[in-house]
């Protein structure tokens, strides 16, 4: 049984449409009737007031762990994940690659 190839096509179309809307190459007829979205964004001061309780609720990762993972898994020149073993007993790929 094949996976839905239509889903991949839909994702491609909507990704392209989102980029076209973002750059202004495509417009939606009647969109000027809606509010300007930047005006609806919360001010930074309003965000800071509730930030502490929100962070407790979502339990973000500790900053030290994030830095360690970035340092050990991502090479400084890569800019993206690399197929490196973590220091300190990481799993190795079968075949030594």
C-alpha positions as semicolon CSV with decimal commas, in nm:
position;residue;x (nm);y (nm);z (nm)
1;X;0,000;0,000;0,000
2;X;0,145;0,335;-0,102
3;X;0,153;0,637;0,121
4;X;-0,057;0,930;0,008
5;X;0,151;1,102;-0,263
6;X;-0,107;1,381;-0,261
7;X;0,004;1,482;0,089
8;X;0,356;1,556;-0,038
9;X;0,216;1,757;-0,327
10;X;-0,011;1,953;-0,091
11;X;0,282;2,030;0,138
12;X;0,487;2,149;-0,159
13;X;0,204;2,370;-0,290
14;X;0,130;2,529;0,047
15;X;0,499;2,587;0,118
16;X;0,536;2,764;-0,215
17;X;0,216;2,963;-0,156
18;X;0,331;3,070;0,191
19;X;0,659;3,197;0,044
20;X;0,475;3,385;-0,233
21;X;0,243;3,546;0,023
22;X;0,537;3,638;0,245
23;X;0,725;3,810;-0,037
24;X;0,416;3,984;-0,173
25;X;0,423;3,807;-0,509
26;X;0,072;3,672;-0,442
27;X;-0,216;3,859;-0,280
28;X;-0,550;3,741;-0,143
29;X;-0,850;3,930;-0,280
30;X;-1,034;4,098;0,007
31;X;-0,748;4,064;0,256
32;X;-0,742;4,441;0,311
33;X;-1,072;4,400;0,500
34;X;-0,892;4,219;0,782
35;X;-0,679;4,374;1,054
36;X;-0,308;4,433;1,003
37;X;-0,138;4,138;1,175
38;X;0,167;4,329;1,308
39;X;-0,070;4,555;1,502
40;X;-0,223;4,248;1,668
41;X;0,108;4,115;1,802
42;X;0,166;4,148;2,175
43;X;0,411;4,409;2,296
44;X;0,736;4,272;2,444
45;X;0,650;4,424;2,783
46;X;0,320;4,233;2,791
47;X;0,500;3,910;2,703
48;X;0,758;3,952;2,977
49;X;0,487;3,975;3,245
50;X;0,355;3,623;3,180
51;X;0,675;3,464;3,055
52;X;0,778;3,310;3,387
53;X;0,453;3,123;3,440
54;X;0,447;3,009;3,077
55;X;0,801;2,870;3,099
56;X;0,712;2,677;3,413
57;X;0,409;2,535;3,232
58;X;0,594;2,419;2,920
59;X;0,911;2,313;3,105
60;X;1,177;2,419;2,854
61;X;1,506;2,238;2,832
62;X;1,794;2,360;3,040
63;X;2,025;2,601;2,860
64;X;2,338;2,408;2,964
65;X;2,212;2,088;2,804
66;X;2,124;2,272;2,482
67;X;2,476;2,414;2,458
68;X;2,632;2,073;2,529
69;X;2,425;1,903;2,258
70;X;2,508;2,176;2,007
71;X;2,878;2,155;2,091
72;X;2,899;1,774;2,080
73;X;2,668;1,691;1,790
74;X;2,710;1,987;1,557
75;X;3,054;2,068;1,418
76;X;3,130;2,441;1,431
77;X;3,148;2,471;1,051
78;X;2,842;2,262;0,963
79;X;2,542;2,477;1,034
80;X;2,334;2,159;1,059
81;X;2,330;1,816;1,224
82;X;2,620;1,590;1,142
83;X;2,651;1,213;1,166
84;X;2,891;1,225;1,457
85;X;2,898;1,001;1,759
86;X;2,852;1,182;2,085
87;X;3,150;1,192;2,312
88;X;3,129;0,967;2,613
89;X;2,987;0,645;2,473
90;X;2,760;0,742;2,187
91;X;2,631;0,471;1,956
92;X;2,840;0,389;1,655
93;X;2,699;0,318;1,313
94;X;2,734;-0,050;1,212
95;X;3,012;-0,098;0,958
96;X;3,223;0,182;1,103
97;X;3,078;0,459;0,890
